[in-house]
mmCIF file of N, CA and C in Angstrom:
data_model
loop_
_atom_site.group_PDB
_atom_site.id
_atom_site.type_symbol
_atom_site.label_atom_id
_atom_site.label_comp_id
_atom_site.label_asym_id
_atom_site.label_seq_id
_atom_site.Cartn_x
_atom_site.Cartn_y
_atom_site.Cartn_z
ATOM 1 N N UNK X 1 -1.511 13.606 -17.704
ATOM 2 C CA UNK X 1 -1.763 14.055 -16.347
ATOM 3 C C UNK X 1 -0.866 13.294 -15.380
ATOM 4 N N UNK X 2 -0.649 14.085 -14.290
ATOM 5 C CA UNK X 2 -0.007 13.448 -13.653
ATOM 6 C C UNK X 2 -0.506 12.405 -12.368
ATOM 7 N N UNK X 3 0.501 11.159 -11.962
ATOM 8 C CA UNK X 3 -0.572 9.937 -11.315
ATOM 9 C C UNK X 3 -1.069 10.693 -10.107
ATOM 10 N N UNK X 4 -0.462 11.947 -9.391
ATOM 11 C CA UNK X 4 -1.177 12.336 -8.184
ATOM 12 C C UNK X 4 -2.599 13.022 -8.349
ATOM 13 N N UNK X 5 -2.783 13.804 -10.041
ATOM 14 C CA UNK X 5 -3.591 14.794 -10.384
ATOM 15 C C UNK X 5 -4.928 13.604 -10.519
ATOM 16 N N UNK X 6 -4.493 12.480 -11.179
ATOM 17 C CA UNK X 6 -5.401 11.655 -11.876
ATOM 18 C C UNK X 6 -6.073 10.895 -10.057
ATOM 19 N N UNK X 7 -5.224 10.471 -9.113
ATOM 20 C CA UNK X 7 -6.003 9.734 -8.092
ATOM 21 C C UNK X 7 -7.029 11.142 -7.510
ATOM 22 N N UNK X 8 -6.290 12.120 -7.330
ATOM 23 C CA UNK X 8 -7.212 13.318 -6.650
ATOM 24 C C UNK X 8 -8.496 13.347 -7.178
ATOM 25 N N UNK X 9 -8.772 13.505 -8.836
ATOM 26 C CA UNK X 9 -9.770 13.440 -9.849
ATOM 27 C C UNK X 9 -10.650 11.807 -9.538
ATOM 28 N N UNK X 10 -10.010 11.278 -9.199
ATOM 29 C CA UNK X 10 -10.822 9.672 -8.506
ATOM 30 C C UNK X 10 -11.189 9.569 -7.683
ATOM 31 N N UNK X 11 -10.804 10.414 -6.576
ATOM 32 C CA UNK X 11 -11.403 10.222 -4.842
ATOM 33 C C UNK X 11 -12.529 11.342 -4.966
ATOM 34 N N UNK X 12 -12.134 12.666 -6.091
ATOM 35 C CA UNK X 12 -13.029 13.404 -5.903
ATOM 36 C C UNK X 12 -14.746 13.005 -6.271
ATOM 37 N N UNK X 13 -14.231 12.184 -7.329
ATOM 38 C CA UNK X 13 -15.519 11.372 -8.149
ATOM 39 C C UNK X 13 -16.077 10.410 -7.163
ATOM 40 N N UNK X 14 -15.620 9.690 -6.460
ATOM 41 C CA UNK X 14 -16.332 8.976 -5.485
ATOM 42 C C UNK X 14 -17.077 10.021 -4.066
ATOM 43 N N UNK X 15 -16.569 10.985 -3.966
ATOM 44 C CA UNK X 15 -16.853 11.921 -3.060
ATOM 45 C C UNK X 15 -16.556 13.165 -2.814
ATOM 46 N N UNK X 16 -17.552 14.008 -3.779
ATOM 47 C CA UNK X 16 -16.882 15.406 -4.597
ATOM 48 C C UNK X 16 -16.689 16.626 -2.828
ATOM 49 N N UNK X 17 -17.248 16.162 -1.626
ATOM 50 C CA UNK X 17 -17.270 16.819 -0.836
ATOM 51 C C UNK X 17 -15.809 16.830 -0.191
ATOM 52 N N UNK X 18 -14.999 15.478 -0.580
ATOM 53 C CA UNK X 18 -14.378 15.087 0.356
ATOM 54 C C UNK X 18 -13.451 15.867 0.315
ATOM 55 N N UNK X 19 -12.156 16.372 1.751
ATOM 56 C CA UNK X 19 -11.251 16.892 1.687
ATOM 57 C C UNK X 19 -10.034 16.469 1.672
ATOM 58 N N UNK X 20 -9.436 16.526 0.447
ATOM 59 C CA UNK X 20 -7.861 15.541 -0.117
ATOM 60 C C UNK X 20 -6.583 16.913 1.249
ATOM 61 N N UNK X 21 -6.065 15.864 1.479
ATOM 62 C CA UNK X 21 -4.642 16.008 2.290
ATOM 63 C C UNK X 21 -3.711 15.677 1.471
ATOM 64 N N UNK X 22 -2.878 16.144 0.905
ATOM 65 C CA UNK X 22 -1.154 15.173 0.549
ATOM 66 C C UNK X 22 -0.564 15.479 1.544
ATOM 67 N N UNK X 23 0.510 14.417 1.587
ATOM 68 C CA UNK X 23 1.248 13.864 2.654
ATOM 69 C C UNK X 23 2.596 13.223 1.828
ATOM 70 N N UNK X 24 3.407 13.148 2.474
ATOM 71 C CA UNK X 24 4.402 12.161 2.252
ATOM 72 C C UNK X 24 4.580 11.422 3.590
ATOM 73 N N UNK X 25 4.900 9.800 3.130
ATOM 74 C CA UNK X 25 4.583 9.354 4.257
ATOM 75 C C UNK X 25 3.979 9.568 5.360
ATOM 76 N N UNK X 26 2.841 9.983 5.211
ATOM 77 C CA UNK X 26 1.251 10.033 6.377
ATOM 78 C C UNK X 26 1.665 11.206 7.067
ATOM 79 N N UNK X 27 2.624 11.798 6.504
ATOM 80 C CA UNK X 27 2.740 12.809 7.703
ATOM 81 C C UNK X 27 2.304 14.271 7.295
ATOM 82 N N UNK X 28 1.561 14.605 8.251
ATOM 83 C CA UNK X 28 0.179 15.634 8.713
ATOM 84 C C UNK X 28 -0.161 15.913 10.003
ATOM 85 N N UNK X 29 -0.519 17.099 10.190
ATOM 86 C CA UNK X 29 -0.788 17.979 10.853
ATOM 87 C C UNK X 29 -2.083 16.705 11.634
ATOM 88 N N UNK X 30 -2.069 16.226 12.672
ATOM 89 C CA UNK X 30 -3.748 15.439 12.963
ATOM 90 C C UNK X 30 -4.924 16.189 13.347
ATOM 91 N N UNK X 31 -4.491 17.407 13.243
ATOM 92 C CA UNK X 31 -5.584 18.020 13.788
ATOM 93 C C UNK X 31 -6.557 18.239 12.556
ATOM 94 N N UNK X 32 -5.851 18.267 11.700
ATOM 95 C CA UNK X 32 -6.500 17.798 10.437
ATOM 96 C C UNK X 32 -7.937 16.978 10.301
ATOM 97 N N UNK X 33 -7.375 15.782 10.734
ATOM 98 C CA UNK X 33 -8.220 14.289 10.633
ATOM 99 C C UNK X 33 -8.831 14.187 11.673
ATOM 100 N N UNK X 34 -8.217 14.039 12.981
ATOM 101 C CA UNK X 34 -8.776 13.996 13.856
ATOM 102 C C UNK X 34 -9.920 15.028 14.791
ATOM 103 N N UNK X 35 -11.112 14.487 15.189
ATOM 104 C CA UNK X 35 -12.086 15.117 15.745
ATOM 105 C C UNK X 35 -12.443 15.827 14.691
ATOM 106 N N UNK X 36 -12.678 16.303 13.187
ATOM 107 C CA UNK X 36 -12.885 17.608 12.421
ATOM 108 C C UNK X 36 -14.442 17.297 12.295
ATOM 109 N N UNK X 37 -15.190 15.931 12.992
ATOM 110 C CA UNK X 37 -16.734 16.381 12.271
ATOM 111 C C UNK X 37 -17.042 16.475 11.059
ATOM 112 N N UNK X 38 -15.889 15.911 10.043
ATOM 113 C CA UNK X 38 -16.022 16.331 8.740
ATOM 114 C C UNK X 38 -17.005 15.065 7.727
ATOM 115 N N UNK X 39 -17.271 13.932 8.720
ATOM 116 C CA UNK X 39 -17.896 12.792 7.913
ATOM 117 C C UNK X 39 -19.246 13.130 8.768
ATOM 118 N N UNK X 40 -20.240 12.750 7.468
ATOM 119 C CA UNK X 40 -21.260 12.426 7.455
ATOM 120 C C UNK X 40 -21.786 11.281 6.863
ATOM 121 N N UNK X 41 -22.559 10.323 7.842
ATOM 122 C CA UNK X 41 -22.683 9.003 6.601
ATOM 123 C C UNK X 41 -24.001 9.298 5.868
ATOM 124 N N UNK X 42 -24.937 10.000 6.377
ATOM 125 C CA UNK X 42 -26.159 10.610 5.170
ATOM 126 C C UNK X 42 -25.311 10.611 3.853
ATOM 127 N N UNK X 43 -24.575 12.270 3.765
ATOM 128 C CA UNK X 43 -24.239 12.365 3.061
ATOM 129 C C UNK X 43 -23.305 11.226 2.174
ATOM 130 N N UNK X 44 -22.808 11.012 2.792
ATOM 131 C CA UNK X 44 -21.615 9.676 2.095
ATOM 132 C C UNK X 44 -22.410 8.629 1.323
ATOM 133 N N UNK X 45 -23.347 8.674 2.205
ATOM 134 C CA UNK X 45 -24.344 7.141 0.913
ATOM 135 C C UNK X 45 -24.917 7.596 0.612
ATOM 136 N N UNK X 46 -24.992 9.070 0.211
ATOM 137 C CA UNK X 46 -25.861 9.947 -1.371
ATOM 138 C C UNK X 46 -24.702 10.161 -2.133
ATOM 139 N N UNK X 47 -23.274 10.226 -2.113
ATOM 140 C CA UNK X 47 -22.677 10.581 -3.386
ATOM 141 C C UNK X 47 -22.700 9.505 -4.383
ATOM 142 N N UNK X 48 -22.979 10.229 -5.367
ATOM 143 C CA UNK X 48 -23.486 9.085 -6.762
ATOM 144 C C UNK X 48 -22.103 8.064 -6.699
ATOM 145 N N UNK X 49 -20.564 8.545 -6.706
ATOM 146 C CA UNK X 49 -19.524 7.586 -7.106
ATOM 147 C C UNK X 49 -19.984 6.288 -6.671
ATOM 148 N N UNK X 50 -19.506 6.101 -5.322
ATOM 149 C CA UNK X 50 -19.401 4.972 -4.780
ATOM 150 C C UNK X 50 -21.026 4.376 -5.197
ATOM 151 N N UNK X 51 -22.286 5.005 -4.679
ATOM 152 C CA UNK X 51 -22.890 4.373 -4.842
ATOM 153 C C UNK X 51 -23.333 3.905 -6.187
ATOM 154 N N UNK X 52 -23.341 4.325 -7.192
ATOM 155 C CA UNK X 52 -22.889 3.474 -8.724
ATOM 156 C C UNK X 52 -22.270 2.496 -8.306
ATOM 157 N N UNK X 53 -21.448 2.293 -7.620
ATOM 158 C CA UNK X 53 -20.617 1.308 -8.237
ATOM 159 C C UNK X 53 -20.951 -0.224 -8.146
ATOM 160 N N UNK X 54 -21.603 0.438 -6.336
ATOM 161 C CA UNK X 54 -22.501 -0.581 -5.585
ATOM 162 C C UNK X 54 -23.936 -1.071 -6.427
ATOM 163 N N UNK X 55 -24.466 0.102 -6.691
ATOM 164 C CA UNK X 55 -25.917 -0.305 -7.523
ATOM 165 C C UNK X 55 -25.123 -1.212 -8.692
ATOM 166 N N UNK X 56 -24.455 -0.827 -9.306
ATOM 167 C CA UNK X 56 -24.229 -1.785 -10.555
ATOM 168 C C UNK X 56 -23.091 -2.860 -10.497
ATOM 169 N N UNK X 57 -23.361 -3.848 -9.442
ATOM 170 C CA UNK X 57 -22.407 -4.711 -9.063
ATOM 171 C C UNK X 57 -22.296 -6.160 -9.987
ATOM 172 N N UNK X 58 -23.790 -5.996 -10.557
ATOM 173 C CA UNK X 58 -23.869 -7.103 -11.993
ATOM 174 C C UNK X 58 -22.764 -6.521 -12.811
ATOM 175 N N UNK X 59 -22.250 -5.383 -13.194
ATOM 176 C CA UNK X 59 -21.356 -5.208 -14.422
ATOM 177 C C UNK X 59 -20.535 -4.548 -13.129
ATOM 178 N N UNK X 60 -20.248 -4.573 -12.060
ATOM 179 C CA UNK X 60 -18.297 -4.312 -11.925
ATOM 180 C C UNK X 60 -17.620 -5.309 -11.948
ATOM 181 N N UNK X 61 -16.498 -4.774 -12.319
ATOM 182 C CA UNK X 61 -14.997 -5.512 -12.633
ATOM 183 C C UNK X 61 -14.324 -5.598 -11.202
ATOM 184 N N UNK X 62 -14.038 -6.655 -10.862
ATOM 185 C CA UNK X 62 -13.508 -6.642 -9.681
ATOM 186 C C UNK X 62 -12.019 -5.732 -10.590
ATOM 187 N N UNK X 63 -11.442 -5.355 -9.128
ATOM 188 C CA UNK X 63 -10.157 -4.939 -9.673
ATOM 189 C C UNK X 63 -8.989 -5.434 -10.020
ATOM 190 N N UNK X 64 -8.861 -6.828 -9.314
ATOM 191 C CA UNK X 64 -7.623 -7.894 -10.497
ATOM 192 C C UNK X 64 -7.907 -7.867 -11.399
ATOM 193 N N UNK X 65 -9.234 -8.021 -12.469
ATOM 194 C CA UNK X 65 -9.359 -8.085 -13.447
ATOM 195 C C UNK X 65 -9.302 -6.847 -14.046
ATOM 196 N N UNK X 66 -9.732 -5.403 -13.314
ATOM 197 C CA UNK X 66 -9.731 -4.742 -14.372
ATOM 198 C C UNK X 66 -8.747 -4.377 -14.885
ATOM 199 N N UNK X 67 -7.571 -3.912 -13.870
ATOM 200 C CA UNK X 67 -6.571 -3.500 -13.715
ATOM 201 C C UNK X 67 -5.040 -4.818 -14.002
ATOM 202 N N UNK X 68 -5.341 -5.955 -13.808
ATOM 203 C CA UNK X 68 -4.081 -6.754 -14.196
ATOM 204 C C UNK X 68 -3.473 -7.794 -12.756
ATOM 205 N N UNK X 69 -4.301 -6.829 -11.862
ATOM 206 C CA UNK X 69 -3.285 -7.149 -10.270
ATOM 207 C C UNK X 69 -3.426 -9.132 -10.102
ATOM 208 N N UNK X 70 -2.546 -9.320 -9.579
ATOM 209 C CA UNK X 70 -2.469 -10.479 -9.302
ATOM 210 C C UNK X 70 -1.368 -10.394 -8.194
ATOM 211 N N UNK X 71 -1.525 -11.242 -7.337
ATOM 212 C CA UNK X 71 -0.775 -11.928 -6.195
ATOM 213 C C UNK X 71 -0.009 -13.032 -5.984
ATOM 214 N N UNK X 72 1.029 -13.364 -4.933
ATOM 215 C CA UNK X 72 1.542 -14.766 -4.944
ATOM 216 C C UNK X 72 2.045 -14.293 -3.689
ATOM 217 N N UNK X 73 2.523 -15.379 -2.831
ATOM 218 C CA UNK X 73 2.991 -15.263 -1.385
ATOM 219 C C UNK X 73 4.523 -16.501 -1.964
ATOM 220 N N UNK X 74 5.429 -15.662 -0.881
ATOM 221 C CA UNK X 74 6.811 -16.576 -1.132
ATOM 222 C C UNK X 74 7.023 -16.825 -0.086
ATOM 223 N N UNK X 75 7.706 -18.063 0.158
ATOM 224 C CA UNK X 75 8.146 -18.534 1.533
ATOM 225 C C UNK X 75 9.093 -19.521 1.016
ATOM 226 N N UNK X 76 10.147 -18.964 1.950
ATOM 227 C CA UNK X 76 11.116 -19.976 2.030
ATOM 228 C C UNK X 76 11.881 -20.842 3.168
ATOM 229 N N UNK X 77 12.401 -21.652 3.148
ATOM 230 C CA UNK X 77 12.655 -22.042 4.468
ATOM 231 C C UNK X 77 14.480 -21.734 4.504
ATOM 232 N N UNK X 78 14.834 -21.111 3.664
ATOM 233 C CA UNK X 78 16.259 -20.557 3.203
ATOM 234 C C UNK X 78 16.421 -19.056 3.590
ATOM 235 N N UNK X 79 17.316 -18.576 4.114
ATOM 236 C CA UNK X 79 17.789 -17.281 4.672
ATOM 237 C C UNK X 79 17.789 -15.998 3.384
ATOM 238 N N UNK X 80 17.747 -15.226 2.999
ATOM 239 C CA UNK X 80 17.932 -14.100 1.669
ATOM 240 C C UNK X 80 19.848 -13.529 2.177
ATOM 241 N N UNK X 81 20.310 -14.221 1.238
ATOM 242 C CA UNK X 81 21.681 -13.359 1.106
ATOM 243 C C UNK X 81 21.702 -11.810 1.434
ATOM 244 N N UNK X 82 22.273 -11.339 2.176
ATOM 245 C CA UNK X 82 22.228 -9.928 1.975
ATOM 246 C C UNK X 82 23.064 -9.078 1.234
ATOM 247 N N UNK X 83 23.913 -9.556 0.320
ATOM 248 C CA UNK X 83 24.660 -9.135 -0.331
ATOM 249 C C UNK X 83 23.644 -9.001 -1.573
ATOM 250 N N UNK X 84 23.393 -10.064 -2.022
ATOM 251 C CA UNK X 84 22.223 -10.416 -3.012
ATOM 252 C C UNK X 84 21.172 -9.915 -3.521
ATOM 253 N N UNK X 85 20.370 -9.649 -1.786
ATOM 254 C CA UNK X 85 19.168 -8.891 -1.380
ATOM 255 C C UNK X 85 19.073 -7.584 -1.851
ATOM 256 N N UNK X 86 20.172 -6.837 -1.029
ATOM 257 C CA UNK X 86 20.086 -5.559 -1.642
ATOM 258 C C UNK X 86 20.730 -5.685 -3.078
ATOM 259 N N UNK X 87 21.465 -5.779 -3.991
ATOM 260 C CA UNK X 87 21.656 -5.933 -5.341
ATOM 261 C C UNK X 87 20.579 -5.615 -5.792
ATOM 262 N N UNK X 88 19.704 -6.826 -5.368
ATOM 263 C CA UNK X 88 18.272 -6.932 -6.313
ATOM 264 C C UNK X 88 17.435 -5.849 -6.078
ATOM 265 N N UNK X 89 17.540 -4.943 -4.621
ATOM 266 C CA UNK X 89 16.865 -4.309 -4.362
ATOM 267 C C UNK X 89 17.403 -2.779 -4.908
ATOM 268 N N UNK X 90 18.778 -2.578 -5.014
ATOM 269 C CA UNK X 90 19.415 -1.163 -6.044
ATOM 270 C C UNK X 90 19.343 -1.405 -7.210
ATOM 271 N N UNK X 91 19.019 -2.797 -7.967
ATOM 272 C CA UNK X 91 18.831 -2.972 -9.425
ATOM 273 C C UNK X 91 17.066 -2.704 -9.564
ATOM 274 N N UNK X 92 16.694 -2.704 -8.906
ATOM 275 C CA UNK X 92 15.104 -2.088 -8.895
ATOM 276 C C UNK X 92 14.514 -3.260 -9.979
ATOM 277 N N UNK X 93 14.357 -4.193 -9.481
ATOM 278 C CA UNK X 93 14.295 -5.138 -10.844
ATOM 279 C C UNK X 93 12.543 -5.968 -10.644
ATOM 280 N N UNK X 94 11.772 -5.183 -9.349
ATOM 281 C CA UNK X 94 10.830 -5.336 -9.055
ATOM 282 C C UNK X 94 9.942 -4.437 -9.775
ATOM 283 N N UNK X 95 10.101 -4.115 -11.219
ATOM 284 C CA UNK X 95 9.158 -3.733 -11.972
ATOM 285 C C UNK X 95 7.379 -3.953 -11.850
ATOM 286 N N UNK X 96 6.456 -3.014 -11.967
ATOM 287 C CA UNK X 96 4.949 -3.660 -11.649
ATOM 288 C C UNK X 96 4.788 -4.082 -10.660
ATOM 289 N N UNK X 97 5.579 -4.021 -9.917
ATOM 290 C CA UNK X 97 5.067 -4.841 -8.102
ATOM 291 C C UNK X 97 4.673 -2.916 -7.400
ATOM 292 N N UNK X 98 3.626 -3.287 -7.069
ATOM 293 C CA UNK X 98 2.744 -2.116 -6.286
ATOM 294 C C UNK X 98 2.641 -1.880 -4.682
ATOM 295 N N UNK X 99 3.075 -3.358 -4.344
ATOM 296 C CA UNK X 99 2.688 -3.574 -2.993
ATOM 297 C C UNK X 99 3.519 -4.950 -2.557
ATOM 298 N N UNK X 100 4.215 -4.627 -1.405
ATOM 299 C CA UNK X 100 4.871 -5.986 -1.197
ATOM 300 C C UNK X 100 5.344 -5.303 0.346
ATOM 301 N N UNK X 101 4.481 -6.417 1.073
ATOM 302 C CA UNK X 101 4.902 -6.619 2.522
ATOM 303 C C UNK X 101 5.213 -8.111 3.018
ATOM 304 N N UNK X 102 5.914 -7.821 4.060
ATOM 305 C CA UNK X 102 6.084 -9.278 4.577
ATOM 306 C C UNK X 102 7.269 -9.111 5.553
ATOM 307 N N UNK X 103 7.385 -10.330 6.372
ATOM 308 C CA UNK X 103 8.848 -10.671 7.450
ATOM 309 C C UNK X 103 9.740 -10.845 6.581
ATOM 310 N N UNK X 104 11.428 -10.727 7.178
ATOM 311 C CA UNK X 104 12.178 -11.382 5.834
ATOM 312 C C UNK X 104 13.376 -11.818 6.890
ATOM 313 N N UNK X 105 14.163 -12.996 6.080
ATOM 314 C CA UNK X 105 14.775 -13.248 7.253
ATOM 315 C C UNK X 105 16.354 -13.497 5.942
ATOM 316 N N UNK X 106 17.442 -12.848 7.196
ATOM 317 C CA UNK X 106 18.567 -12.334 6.425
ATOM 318 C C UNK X 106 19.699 -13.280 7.256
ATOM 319 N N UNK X 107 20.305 -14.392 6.124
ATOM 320 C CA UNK X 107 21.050 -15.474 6.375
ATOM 321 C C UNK X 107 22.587 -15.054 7.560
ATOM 322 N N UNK X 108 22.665 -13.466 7.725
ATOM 323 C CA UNK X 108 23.791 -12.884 8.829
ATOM 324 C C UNK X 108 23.050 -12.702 10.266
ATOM 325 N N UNK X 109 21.777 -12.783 9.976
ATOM 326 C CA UNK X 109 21.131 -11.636 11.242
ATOM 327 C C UNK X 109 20.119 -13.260 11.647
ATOM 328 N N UNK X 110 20.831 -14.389 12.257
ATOM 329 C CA UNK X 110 19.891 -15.561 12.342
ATOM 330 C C UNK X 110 18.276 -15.280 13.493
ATOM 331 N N UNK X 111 18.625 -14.032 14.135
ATOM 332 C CA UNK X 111 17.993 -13.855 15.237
ATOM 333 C C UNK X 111 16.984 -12.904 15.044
ATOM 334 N N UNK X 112 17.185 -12.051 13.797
ATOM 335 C CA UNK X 112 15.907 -10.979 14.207
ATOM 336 C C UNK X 112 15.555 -10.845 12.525
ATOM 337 N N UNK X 113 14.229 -10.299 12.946
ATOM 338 C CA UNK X 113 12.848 -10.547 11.739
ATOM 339 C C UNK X 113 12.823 -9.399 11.289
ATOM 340 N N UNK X 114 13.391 -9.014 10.071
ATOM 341 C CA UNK X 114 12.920 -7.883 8.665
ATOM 342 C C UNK X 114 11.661 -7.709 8.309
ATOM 343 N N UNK X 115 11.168 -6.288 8.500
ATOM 344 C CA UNK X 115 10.277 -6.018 8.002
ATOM 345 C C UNK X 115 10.332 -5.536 6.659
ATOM 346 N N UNK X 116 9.611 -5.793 5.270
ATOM 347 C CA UNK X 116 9.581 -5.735 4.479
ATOM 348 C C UNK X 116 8.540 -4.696 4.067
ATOM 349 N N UNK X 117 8.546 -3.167 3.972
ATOM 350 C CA UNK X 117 6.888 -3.104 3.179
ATOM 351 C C UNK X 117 7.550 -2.113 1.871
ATOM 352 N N UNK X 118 6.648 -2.644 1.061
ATOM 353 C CA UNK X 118 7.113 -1.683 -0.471
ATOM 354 C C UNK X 118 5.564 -0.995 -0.897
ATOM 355 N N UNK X 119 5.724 -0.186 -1.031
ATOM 356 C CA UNK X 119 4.306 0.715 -2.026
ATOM 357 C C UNK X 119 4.931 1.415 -2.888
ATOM 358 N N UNK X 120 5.371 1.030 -4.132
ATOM 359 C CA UNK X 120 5.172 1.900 -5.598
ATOM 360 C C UNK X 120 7.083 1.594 -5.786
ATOM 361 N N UNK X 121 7.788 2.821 -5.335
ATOM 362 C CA UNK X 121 8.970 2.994 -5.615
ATOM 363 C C UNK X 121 9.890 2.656 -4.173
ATOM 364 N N UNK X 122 8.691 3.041 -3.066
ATOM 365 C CA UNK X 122 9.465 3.386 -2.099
ATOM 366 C C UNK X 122 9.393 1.875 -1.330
ATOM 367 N N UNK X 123 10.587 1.841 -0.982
ATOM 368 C CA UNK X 123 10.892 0.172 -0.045
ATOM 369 C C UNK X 123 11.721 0.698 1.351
ATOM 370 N N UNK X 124 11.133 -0.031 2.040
ATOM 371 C CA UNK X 124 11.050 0.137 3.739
ATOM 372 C C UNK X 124 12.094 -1.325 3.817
ATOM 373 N N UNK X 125 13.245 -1.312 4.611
ATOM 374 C CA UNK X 125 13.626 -2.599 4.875
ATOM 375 C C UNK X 125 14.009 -2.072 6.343
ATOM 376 N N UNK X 126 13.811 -2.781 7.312
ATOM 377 C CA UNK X 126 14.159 -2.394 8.520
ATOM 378 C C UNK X 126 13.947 -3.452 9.661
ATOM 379 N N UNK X 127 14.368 -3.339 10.545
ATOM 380 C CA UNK X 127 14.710 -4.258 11.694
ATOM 381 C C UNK X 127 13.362 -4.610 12.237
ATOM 382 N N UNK X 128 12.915 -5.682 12.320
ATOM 383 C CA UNK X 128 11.166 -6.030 13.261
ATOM 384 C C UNK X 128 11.058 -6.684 14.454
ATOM 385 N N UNK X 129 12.481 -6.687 14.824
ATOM 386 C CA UNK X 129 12.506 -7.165 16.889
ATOM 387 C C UNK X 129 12.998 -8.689 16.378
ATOM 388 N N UNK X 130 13.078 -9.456 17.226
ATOM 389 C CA UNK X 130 13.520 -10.657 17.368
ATOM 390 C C UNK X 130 12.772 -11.615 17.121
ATOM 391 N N UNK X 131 12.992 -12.681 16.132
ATOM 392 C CA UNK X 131 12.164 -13.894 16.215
ATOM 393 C C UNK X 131 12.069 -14.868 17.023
ATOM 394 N N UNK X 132 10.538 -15.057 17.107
ATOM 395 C CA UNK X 132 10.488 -15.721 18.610
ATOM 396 C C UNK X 132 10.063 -17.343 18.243
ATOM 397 N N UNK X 133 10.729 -17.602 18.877
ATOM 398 C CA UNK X 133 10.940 -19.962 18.379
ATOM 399 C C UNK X 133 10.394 -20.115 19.653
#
């Protein structure tokens, strides 16, 4: 199956009422989401998903464990080459990394702050205004 077919089949299980949107990058119609009246919290804390999960909190798996995830924060007090940077970033050599945000600061550009955000394949590198000393 495919990973979009399999999350749809997961949100539906936590909330068979709910109404799935795809999007690429968030982008949608808002009239969609916005104002639709479409949540109810009655209903929401009667669908069995979620609330299983809650009733049986003696046997859940948090999700680092179930799944593998683990974290680390980097900081350096050293600039990222940008020659380098991107290399590493067209060699795609960030295998298993799911999620990676952060400032980044690029040893040409002494003055302004990189925004960093990655989810899955797709990596965002872009300008974040000026760092302020």
């Amino acid at each position: 199956k495919s990973k979009l077919k399999r999350i749809e089949q997961f949100c539906k299980k936590l909330n068979p009422k709910s109404k799935i949107i795809f999007s690429s990058f968030s982008k949608i119609d808002l009239k969609q989401i916005l104002n639709s009246k479409s949540f109810n919290f009655n209903d929401a804390a009667l669908n069995p998903g979620w609330l299983a999960e809650m009733k049986d909190s003696k046997d859940m798996v948090p999700e680092t464990e179930e799944y593998g995830i683990t974290s680390f924060i980097y900081r350096a007090r050293k600039p990222f080459n940008p020659t380098k940077l991107h290399e590493f970033m067209e060699a795609k050599k960030m295998n298993g990394v799911y999620r990676a945000k952060g400032f980044s600061w690029l040893a040409t550009r002494n003055d302004v702050c990189f925004d960093w955000n990655q989810a899955g394949e797709v990596l965002d590198f872009e300008h974040g205004g000026n760092w302020f000393v």
